[in-house]
Amino acid sequence: MSIARLLSRSWPAPALLTWVLAWALCKALADAGAPYWAVLALPAALGVVLAQWPAVAATRWRAVFVAAGFPVSAVVTGLEKAGVAGMMAPGSWVWLLPLGLLLLAYPVRAWRDAPLFPTPAGALDELPRHAPLKPGARVLDAGCGLGDGLRALRQAYPQVALHGTEWSWPWALACRLRCPWARVRRGDMWAQPWDGFDLVYLFQRPESMPQAIDKARRELKAGAWLVSLEFEAPGLAPHARIDLTPTRSVWVYRLH
């Protein structure tokens, strides 16, 4: 498989591969007896260059994480002047602990979905004016993370039955603790049927929106609502658009 194809994989796979390539270059330079500055500067430069590639880092914050990966890990491992002489010391793998925690909280199966982007407080306050719901209506936050979306939905619709689905079990557990009034299940939001809900709320990313649109068309009943924070649903005509900032909107769609 080519490097370009590997780098195009779902986030954070491109970041992990970039860091591996930077460390491989670092070791190769050290083994070749390159100057100390080159052993550190060239792998760091590789990370910065790859971070400019949209296939690797489509957003500014992703670019920061990709570019900072090698320098941060190099500082923590305490590279010796000769290059990588101390890499196999037990303490040199400390930088992998945050990565392990990341994989625990954000497992590989969830990489195709959005990372943890919390819904801002009050972002859905205007939603009832455009998507009215009856008391007791069933509302799903698909990919509820730590529960910020559920909290915003509760503030907007205090009389509805709120549900949340989250694949990461640490996030699902934390969400249950933060939102005891909602029914939060740990599971795959794409495998869960949506046909029993009156409104489905999403804060995904552009790459996963086509899948959400297809699922909504197949499973949501006529008259149900699909609400997306920030990302438009191409192919669906919006019922309303609520502008929060010049660059962020809530998109409201009604299924027919």
PDB file of C-alpha atoms in Angstrom:
ATOM      1  CA  MET A   1       0.000   0.000   0.000  1.00  0.00           C
ATOM      2  CA  SER A   2       1.404   3.431  -0.940  1.00  0.00           C
ATOM      3  CA  ILE A   3       2.273   6.138   1.583  1.00  0.00           C
ATOM      4  CA  ALA A   4      -0.312   8.431  -0.025  1.00  0.00           C
ATOM      5  CA  ARG A   5      -3.053   5.836   0.474  1.00  0.00           C
ATOM      6  CA  LEU A   6      -2.033   5.253   4.087  1.00  0.00           C
ATOM      7  CA  LEU A   7      -2.055   8.961   4.787  1.00  0.00           C
ATOM      8  CA  SER A   8      -5.566   9.227   3.382  1.00  0.00           C
ATOM      9  CA  ARG A   9      -6.955   6.881   6.046  1.00  0.00           C
ATOM     10  CA  SER A  10      -9.401   8.118   8.674  1.00  0.00           C
ATOM     11  CA  TRP A  11      -8.086  10.395  11.376  1.00  0.00           C
ATOM     12  CA  PRO A  12      -6.006   9.931  13.549  1.00  0.00           C
ATOM     13  CA  ALA A  13      -4.310   7.270  11.411  1.00  0.00           C
ATOM     14  CA  PRO A  14      -2.531   9.928   9.277  1.00  0.00           C
ATOM     15  CA  ALA A  15      -1.147  11.565  12.423  1.00  0.00           C
ATOM     16  CA  LEU A  16       0.155   8.263  13.775  1.00  0.00           C
ATOM     17  CA  LEU A  17       1.799   7.385  10.461  1.00  0.00           C
ATOM     18  CA  THR A  18       3.391  10.844  10.245  1.00  0.00           C
ATOM     19  CA  TRP A  19       4.918  10.413  13.703  1.00  0.00           C
ATOM     20  CA  VAL A  20       6.226   6.943  12.782  1.00  0.00           C
ATOM     21  CA  LEU A  21       7.822   8.330   9.609  1.00  0.00           C
ATOM     22  CA  ALA A  22       9.423  11.163  11.584  1.00  0.00           C
ATOM     23  CA  TRP A  23      10.913   8.745  14.116  1.00  0.00           C
ATOM     24  CA  ALA A  24      12.109   6.413  11.351  1.00  0.00           C
ATOM     25  CA  LEU A  25      13.890   9.344   9.690  1.00  0.00           C
ATOM     26  CA  CYS A  26      15.345  10.366  13.047  1.00  0.00           C
ATOM     27  CA  LYS A  27      16.810   6.914  13.625  1.00  0.00           C
ATOM     28  CA  ALA A  28      18.128   6.650  10.073  1.00  0.00           C
ATOM     29  CA  LEU A  29      19.907   9.987  10.390  1.00  0.00           C
ATOM     30  CA  ALA A  30      21.363   9.038  13.770  1.00  0.00           C
ATOM     31  CA  ASP A  31      22.592   5.689  12.459  1.00  0.00           C
ATOM     32  CA  ALA A  32      24.218   7.473   9.530  1.00  0.00           C
ATOM     33  CA  GLY A  33      26.101   9.794  11.869  1.00  0.00           C
ATOM     34  CA  ALA A  34      24.269  12.936  10.787  1.00  0.00           C
ATOM     35  CA  PRO A  35      24.824  16.120  12.800  1.00  0.00           C
ATOM     36  CA  TYR A  36      22.739  16.444  15.959  1.00  0.00           C
ATOM     37  CA  TRP A  37      20.767  19.371  14.559  1.00  0.00           C
ATOM     38  CA  ALA A  38      19.795  17.328  11.496  1.00  0.00           C
ATOM     39  CA  VAL A  39      18.723  14.328  13.604  1.00  0.00           C
ATOM     40  CA  LEU A  40      16.158  16.547  15.317  1.00  0.00           C
ATOM     41  CA  ALA A  41      15.372  19.275  12.787  1.00  0.00           C
ATOM     42  CA  LEU A  42      14.748  17.188   9.675  1.00  0.00           C
ATOM     43  CA  PRO A  43      12.142  14.819  11.242  1.00  0.00           C
ATOM     44  CA  ALA A  44      10.440  17.844  12.814  1.00  0.00           C
ATOM     45  CA  ALA A  45      10.416  19.539   9.400  1.00  0.00           C
ATOM     46  CA  LEU A  46       8.917  16.389   7.860  1.00  0.00           C
ATOM     47  CA  GLY A  47       6.039  16.580  10.341  1.00  0.00           C
ATOM     48  CA  VAL A  48       5.455  20.260   9.559  1.00  0.00           C
ATOM     49  CA  VAL A  49       5.437  19.603   5.805  1.00  0.00           C
ATOM     50  CA  LEU A  50       3.040  16.643   6.031  1.00  0.00           C
ATOM     51  CA  ALA A  51       0.760  18.669   8.330  1.00  0.00           C
ATOM     52  CA  GLN A  52       0.116  21.037   5.408  1.00  0.00           C
ATOM     53  CA  TRP A  53      -1.359  18.180   3.342  1.00  0.00           C
ATOM     54  CA  PRO A  54      -5.172  18.172   3.636  1.00  0.00           C
ATOM     55  CA  ALA A  55      -5.218  14.359   3.482  1.00  0.00           C
ATOM     56  CA  VAL A  56      -3.191  14.361   6.711  1.00  0.00           C
ATOM     57  CA  ALA A  57      -4.637  17.341   8.552  1.00  0.00           C
ATOM     58  CA  ALA A  58      -7.825  18.899   7.207  1.00  0.00           C
ATOM     59  CA  THR A  59      -8.128  21.453  10.022  1.00  0.00           C
ATOM     60  CA  ARG A  60      -5.790  23.870  11.774  1.00  0.00           C
ATOM     61  CA  TRP A  61      -5.865  21.971  15.073  1.00  0.00           C
ATOM     62  CA  ARG A  62      -5.092  18.658  13.373  1.00  0.00           C
ATOM     63  CA  ALA A  63      -2.140  20.323  11.659  1.00  0.00           C
ATOM     64  CA  VAL A  64      -0.886  21.502  15.058  1.00  0.00           C
ATOM     65  CA  PHE A  65      -1.137  17.985  16.520  1.00  0.00           C
ATOM     66  CA  VAL A  66       0.619  16.404  13.540  1.00  0.00           C
ATOM     67  CA  ALA A  67       3.442  18.949  13.473  1.00  0.00           C
ATOM     68  CA  ALA A  68       3.958  18.842  17.247  1.00  0.00           C
ATOM     69  CA  GLY A  69       4.007  15.048  17.561  1.00  0.00           C
ATOM     70  CA  PHE A  70       7.701  14.431  16.910  1.00  0.00           C
ATOM     71  CA  PRO A  71       9.110  17.469  18.775  1.00  0.00           C
ATOM     72  CA  VAL A  72       7.015  16.760  21.873  1.00  0.00           C
ATOM     73  CA  SER A  73       7.895  13.071  21.939  1.00  0.00           C
ATOM     74  CA  ALA A  74      11.558  13.875  21.304  1.00  0.00           C
ATOM     75  CA  VAL A  75      11.640  16.215  24.285  1.00  0.00           C
ATOM     76  CA  VAL A  76       9.951  13.649  26.534  1.00  0.00           C
ATOM     77  CA  THR A  77      12.249  10.820  25.497  1.00  0.00           C
ATOM     78  CA  GLY A  78      15.268  12.977  26.186  1.00  0.00           C
ATOM     79  CA  LEU A  79      17.236  12.256  23.034  1.00  0.00           C
ATOM     80  CA  GLU A  80      20.950  12.150  23.671  1.00  0.00           C
ATOM     81  CA  LYS A  81      23.367  14.184  21.628  1.00  0.00           C
ATOM     82  CA  ALA A  82      24.253  11.174  19.439  1.00  0.00           C
ATOM     83  CA  GLY A  83      20.640  10.703  18.384  1.00  0.00           C
ATOM     84  CA  VAL A  84      18.576   7.779  19.656  1.00  0.00           C
ATOM     85  CA  ALA A  85      20.924   5.950  22.014  1.00  0.00           C
ATOM     86  CA  GLY A  86      18.442   6.060  24.861  1.00  0.00           C
ATOM     87  CA  MET A  87      15.271   5.179  22.961  1.00  0.00           C
ATOM     88  CA  MET A  88      14.994   1.672  24.395  1.00  0.00           C
ATOM     89  CA  ALA A  89      15.227   2.798  28.004  1.00  0.00           C
ATOM     90  CA  PRO A  90      11.982   2.119  29.924  1.00  0.00           C
ATOM     91  CA  GLY A  91      11.363   5.806  30.529  1.00  0.00           C
ATOM     92  CA  SER A  92      11.682   6.637  26.864  1.00  0.00           C
ATOM     93  CA  TRP A  93       8.264   5.113  26.102  1.00  0.00           C
ATOM     94  CA  VAL A  94       6.436   7.461  28.474  1.00  0.00           C
ATOM     95  CA  TRP A  95       5.218   9.461  25.482  1.00  0.00           C
ATOM     96  CA  LEU A  96       3.199   6.416  24.370  1.00  0.00           C
ATOM     97  CA  LEU A  97       0.987   6.592  27.467  1.00  0.00           C
ATOM     98  CA  PRO A  98      -1.117   9.511  26.164  1.00  0.00           C
ATOM     99  CA  LEU A  99      -1.466   7.623  22.871  1.00  0.00           C
ATOM    100  CA  GLY A 100      -2.700   4.567  24.755  1.00  0.00           C
ATOM    101  CA  LEU A 101      -5.238   6.668  26.602  1.00  0.00           C
ATOM    102  CA  LEU A 102      -6.315   8.201  23.280  1.00  0.00           C
ATOM    103  CA  LEU A 103      -6.895   4.754  21.781  1.00  0.00           C
ATOM    104  CA  LEU A 104      -8.834   3.702  24.877  1.00  0.00           C
ATOM    105  CA  ALA A 105     -11.105   6.747  24.709  1.00  0.00           C
ATOM    106  CA  TYR A 106     -11.236   6.909  20.913  1.00  0.00           C
ATOM    107  CA  PRO A 107     -10.975   3.339  19.596  1.00  0.00           C
ATOM    108  CA  VAL A 108      -9.915   2.516  16.046  1.00  0.00           C
ATOM    109  CA  ARG A 109     -13.449   1.589  14.988  1.00  0.00           C
ATOM    110  CA  ALA A 110     -14.584   5.157  15.741  1.00  0.00           C
ATOM    111  CA  TRP A 111     -11.861   6.869  13.677  1.00  0.00           C
ATOM    112  CA  ARG A 112     -14.244   7.371  10.755  1.00  0.00           C
ATOM    113  CA  ASP A 113     -16.508   9.472  12.984  1.00  0.00           C
ATOM    114  CA  ALA A 114     -15.912  12.898  14.466  1.00  0.00           C
ATOM    115  CA  PRO A 115     -13.462  13.245  17.337  1.00  0.00           C
ATOM    116  CA  LEU A 116     -14.557  14.814  20.604  1.00  0.00           C
ATOM    117  CA  PHE A 117     -15.950  18.200  19.592  1.00  0.00           C
ATOM    118  CA  PRO A 118     -18.341  19.453  22.306  1.00  0.00           C
ATOM    119  CA  THR A 119     -21.521  21.292  21.389  1.00  0.00           C
ATOM    120  CA  PRO A 120     -21.252  24.880  22.698  1.00  0.00           C
ATOM    121  CA  ALA A 121     -23.650  25.788  25.495  1.00  0.00           C
ATOM    122  CA  GLY A 122     -26.752  27.491  24.135  1.00  0.00           C
ATOM    123  CA  ALA A 123     -26.013  26.519  20.532  1.00  0.00           C
ATOM    124  CA  LEU A 124     -29.445  24.869  20.136  1.00  0.00           C
ATOM    125  CA  ASP A 125     -31.571  27.374  22.036  1.00  0.00           C
ATOM    126  CA  GLU A 126     -33.268  28.639  18.855  1.00  0.00           C
ATOM    127  CA  LEU A 127     -33.950  25.143  17.536  1.00  0.00           C
ATOM    128  CA  PRO A 128     -37.541  24.772  18.891  1.00  0.00           C
ATOM    129  CA  ARG A 129     -38.675  27.762  16.785  1.00  0.00           C
ATOM    130  CA  HIS A 130     -37.681  25.904  13.624  1.00  0.00           C
ATOM    131  CA  ALA A 131     -38.176  22.281  14.680  1.00  0.00           C
ATOM    132  CA  PRO A 132     -41.041  22.141  17.213  1.00  0.00           C
ATOM    133  CA  LEU A 133     -41.511  18.897  19.125  1.00  0.00           C
ATOM    134  CA  LYS A 134     -44.348  17.620  21.273  1.00  0.00           C
ATOM    135  CA  PRO A 135     -43.755  16.739  24.938  1.00  0.00           C
ATOM    136  CA  GLY A 136     -42.388  13.213  25.166  1.00  0.00           C
ATOM    137  CA  ALA A 137     -40.907  13.237  21.665  1.00  0.00           C
ATOM    138  CA  ARG A 138     -37.860  10.986  21.288  1.00  0.00           C
ATOM    139  CA  VAL A 139     -34.609  12.791  20.478  1.00  0.00           C
ATOM    140  CA  LEU A 140     -31.260  11.137  19.737  1.00  0.00           C
ATOM    141  CA  ASP A 141     -27.799  12.642  19.995  1.00  0.00           C
ATOM    142  CA  ALA A 142     -25.902  10.316  17.644  1.00  0.00           C
ATOM    143  CA  GLY A 143     -22.298  10.306  18.842  1.00  0.00           C
ATOM    144  CA  CYS A 144     -22.988  12.071  22.130  1.00  0.00           C
ATOM    145  CA  GLY A 145     -19.408  12.144  23.452  1.00  0.00           C
ATOM    146  CA  LEU A 146     -19.295  13.623  26.947  1.00  0.00           C
ATOM    147  CA  GLY A 147     -22.891  14.859  26.780  1.00  0.00           C
ATOM    148  CA  ASP A 148     -22.572  18.511  25.797  1.00  0.00           C
ATOM    149  CA  GLY A 149     -25.019  18.006  22.937  1.00  0.00           C
ATOM    150  CA  LEU A 150     -27.510  16.291  25.239  1.00  0.00           C
ATOM    151  CA  ARG A 151     -27.257  19.193  27.671  1.00  0.00           C
ATOM    152  CA  ALA A 152     -27.876  21.697  24.889  1.00  0.00           C
ATOM    153  CA  LEU A 153     -30.844  19.636  23.683  1.00  0.00           C
ATOM    154  CA  ARG A 154     -32.297  19.461  27.190  1.00  0.00           C
ATOM    155  CA  GLN A 155     -32.026  23.226  27.507  1.00  0.00           C
ATOM    156  CA  ALA A 156     -33.837  23.634  24.187  1.00  0.00           C
ATOM    157  CA  TYR A 157     -36.412  20.847  24.721  1.00  0.00           C
ATOM    158  CA  PRO A 158     -36.943  20.295  28.466  1.00  0.00           C
ATOM    159  CA  GLN A 159     -40.003  18.025  27.944  1.00  0.00           C
ATOM    160  CA  VAL A 160     -38.652  15.498  25.439  1.00  0.00           C
ATOM    161  CA  ALA A 161     -37.126  12.047  26.023  1.00  0.00           C
ATOM    162  CA  LEU A 162     -33.412  12.319  25.323  1.00  0.00           C
ATOM    163  CA  HIS A 163     -31.234   9.456  24.120  1.00  0.00           C
ATOM    164  CA  GLY A 164     -27.534   9.305  23.339  1.00  0.00           C
ATOM    165  CA  THR A 165     -25.278   6.799  21.598  1.00  0.00           C
ATOM    166  CA  GLU A 166     -21.492   6.742  21.928  1.00  0.00           C
ATOM    167  CA  TRP A 167     -19.011   4.094  20.785  1.00  0.00           C
ATOM    168  CA  SER A 168     -16.214   5.005  23.216  1.00  0.00           C
ATOM    169  CA  TRP A 169     -17.029   3.368  26.544  1.00  0.00           C
ATOM    170  CA  PRO A 170     -15.113   5.941  28.679  1.00  0.00           C
ATOM    171  CA  TRP A 171     -17.034   8.762  26.985  1.00  0.00           C
ATOM    172  CA  ALA A 172     -20.324   6.859  27.299  1.00  0.00           C
ATOM    173  CA  LEU A 173     -19.721   6.310  31.018  1.00  0.00           C
ATOM    174  CA  ALA A 174     -18.819   9.953  31.554  1.00  0.00           C
ATOM    175  CA  CYS A 175     -21.896  11.003  29.582  1.00  0.00           C
ATOM    176  CA  ARG A 176     -24.158   8.866  31.780  1.00  0.00           C
ATOM    177  CA  LEU A 177     -22.704  10.544  34.861  1.00  0.00           C
ATOM    178  CA  ARG A 178     -23.114  14.034  33.394  1.00  0.00           C
ATOM    179  CA  CYS A 179     -26.577  13.384  31.940  1.00  0.00           C
ATOM    180  CA  PRO A 180     -28.437  11.038  34.329  1.00  0.00           C
ATOM    181  CA  TRP A 181     -31.765  12.196  32.890  1.00  0.00           C
ATOM    182  CA  ALA A 182     -30.894  10.835  29.421  1.00  0.00           C
ATOM    183  CA  ARG A 183     -30.754   7.226  28.214  1.00  0.00           C
ATOM    184  CA  VAL A 184     -27.166   6.814  27.055  1.00  0.00           C
ATOM    185  CA  ARG A 185     -26.052   3.590  25.425  1.00  0.00           C
ATOM    186  CA  ARG A 186     -22.608   2.494  24.409  1.00  0.00           C
ATOM    187  CA  GLY A 187     -22.845   1.384  20.797  1.00  0.00           C
ATOM    188  CA  ASP A 188     -22.441   2.123  17.111  1.00  0.00           C
ATOM    189  CA  MET A 189     -24.531   5.110  16.045  1.00  0.00           C
ATOM    190  CA  TRP A 190     -24.515   3.800  12.464  1.00  0.00           C
ATOM    191  CA  ALA A 191     -25.907   0.402  13.459  1.00  0.00           C
ATOM    192  CA  GLN A 192     -28.583   1.823  15.752  1.00  0.00           C
ATOM    193  CA  PRO A 193     -31.990   2.246  14.060  1.00  0.00           C
ATOM    194  CA  TRP A 194     -33.164   5.845  13.807  1.00  0.00           C
ATOM    195  CA  ASP A 195     -36.747   5.089  12.827  1.00  0.00           C
ATOM    196  CA  GLY A 196     -38.125   5.533  16.334  1.00  0.00           C
ATOM    197  CA  PHE A 197     -36.835   9.075  16.825  1.00  0.00           C
ATOM    198  CA  ASP A 198     -38.552  12.371  16.111  1.00  0.00           C
ATOM    199  CA  LEU A 199     -35.256  14.268  15.890  1.00  0.00           C
ATOM    200  CA  VAL A 200     -31.664  13.134  15.402  1.00  0.00           C
ATOM    201  CA  TYR A 201     -28.873  15.546  16.270  1.00  0.00           C
ATOM    202  CA  LEU A 202     -25.355  15.248  14.830  1.00  0.00           C
ATOM    203  CA  PHE A 203     -22.055  17.026  15.249  1.00  0.00           C
ATOM    204  CA  GLN A 204     -20.019  14.988  12.805  1.00  0.00           C
ATOM    205  CA  ARG A 205     -17.500  15.987  10.161  1.00  0.00           C
ATOM    206  CA  PRO A 206     -17.815  16.502   6.376  1.00  0.00           C
ATOM    207  CA  GLU A 207     -16.494  13.025   5.551  1.00  0.00           C
ATOM    208  CA  SER A 208     -19.235  11.257   7.532  1.00  0.00           C
ATOM    209  CA  MET A 209     -22.157  13.468   6.485  1.00  0.00           C
ATOM    210  CA  PRO A 210     -23.005  11.446   3.319  1.00  0.00           C
ATOM    211  CA  GLN A 211     -23.416   8.345   5.486  1.00  0.00           C
ATOM    212  CA  ALA A 212     -25.645  10.282   7.891  1.00  0.00           C
ATOM    213  CA  ILE A 213     -27.770  11.595   5.024  1.00  0.00           C
ATOM    214  CA  ASP A 214     -28.240   8.116   3.576  1.00  0.00           C
ATOM    215  CA  LYS A 215     -29.196   6.696   6.973  1.00  0.00           C
ATOM    216  CA  ALA A 216     -31.643   9.532   7.635  1.00  0.00           C
ATOM    217  CA  ARG A 217     -33.337   9.044   4.277  1.00  0.00           C
ATOM    218  CA  ARG A 218     -33.669   5.308   4.831  1.00  0.00           C
ATOM    219  CA  GLU A 219     -34.727   5.249   8.472  1.00  0.00           C
ATOM    220  CA  LEU A 220     -36.237   8.515   9.696  1.00  0.00           C
ATOM    221  CA  LYS A 221     -40.006   8.696   9.388  1.00  0.00           C
ATOM    222  CA  ALA A 222     -41.729  11.401   7.382  1.00  0.00           C
ATOM    223  CA  GLY A 223     -41.844  14.620   9.366  1.00  0.00           C
ATOM    224  CA  ALA A 224     -38.833  13.737  11.546  1.00  0.00           C
ATOM    225  CA  TRP A 225     -35.979  16.186  11.916  1.00  0.00           C
ATOM    226  CA  LEU A 226     -32.263  15.875  11.199  1.00  0.00           C
ATOM    227  CA  VAL A 227     -30.150  18.564  12.835  1.00  0.00           C
ATOM    228  CA  SER A 228     -26.454  19.069  12.102  1.00  0.00           C
ATOM    229  CA  LEU A 229     -24.144  21.478  13.872  1.00  0.00           C
ATOM    230  CA  GLU A 230     -21.666  23.212  11.584  1.00  0.00           C
ATOM    231  CA  PHE A 231     -21.747  20.837   8.605  1.00  0.00           C
ATOM    232  CA  GLU A 232     -24.364  21.020   5.856  1.00  0.00           C
ATOM    233  CA  ALA A 233     -26.050  17.894   4.500  1.00  0.00           C
ATOM    234  CA  PRO A 234     -25.460  17.989   0.725  1.00  0.00           C
ATOM    235  CA  GLY A 235     -28.462  16.793  -1.234  1.00  0.00           C
ATOM    236  CA  LEU A 236     -31.005  17.726   1.436  1.00  0.00           C
ATOM    237  CA  ALA A 237     -32.876  21.011   1.276  1.00  0.00           C
ATOM    238  CA  PRO A 238     -32.512  22.795   4.630  1.00  0.00           C
ATOM    239  CA  HIS A 239     -35.709  23.716   6.429  1.00  0.00           C
ATOM    240  CA  ALA A 240     -33.808  26.353   8.370  1.00  0.00           C
ATOM    241  CA  ARG A 241     -30.307  27.582   9.066  1.00  0.00           C
ATOM    242  CA  ILE A 242     -29.438  29.090  12.450  1.00  0.00           C
ATOM    243  CA  ASP A 243     -26.256  31.162  12.294  1.00  0.00           C
ATOM    244  CA  LEU A 244     -24.307  31.070  15.549  1.00  0.00           C
ATOM    245  CA  THR A 245     -21.175  32.819  14.289  1.00  0.00           C
ATOM    246  CA  PRO A 246     -20.004  33.935  10.841  1.00  0.00           C
ATOM    247  CA  THR A 247     -18.463  30.478  10.358  1.00  0.00           C
ATOM    248  CA  ARG A 248     -20.722  28.167  12.381  1.00  0.00           C
ATOM    249  CA  SER A 249     -24.386  27.313  11.795  1.00  0.00           C
ATOM    250  CA  VAL A 250     -27.019  24.819  12.893  1.00  0.00           C
ATOM    251  CA  TRP A 251     -28.578  23.124   9.856  1.00  0.00           C
ATOM    252  CA  VAL A 252     -32.167  21.908  10.248  1.00  0.00           C
ATOM    253  CA  TYR A 253     -33.706  19.378   7.851  1.00  0.00           C
ATOM    254  CA  ARG A 254     -37.161  17.807   7.755  1.00  0.00           C
ATOM    255  CA  LEU A 255     -37.561  14.388   6.169  1.00  0.00           C
ATOM    256  CA  HIS A 256     -40.425  13.849   3.720  1.00  0.00           C
TER     257      HIS A 256
END
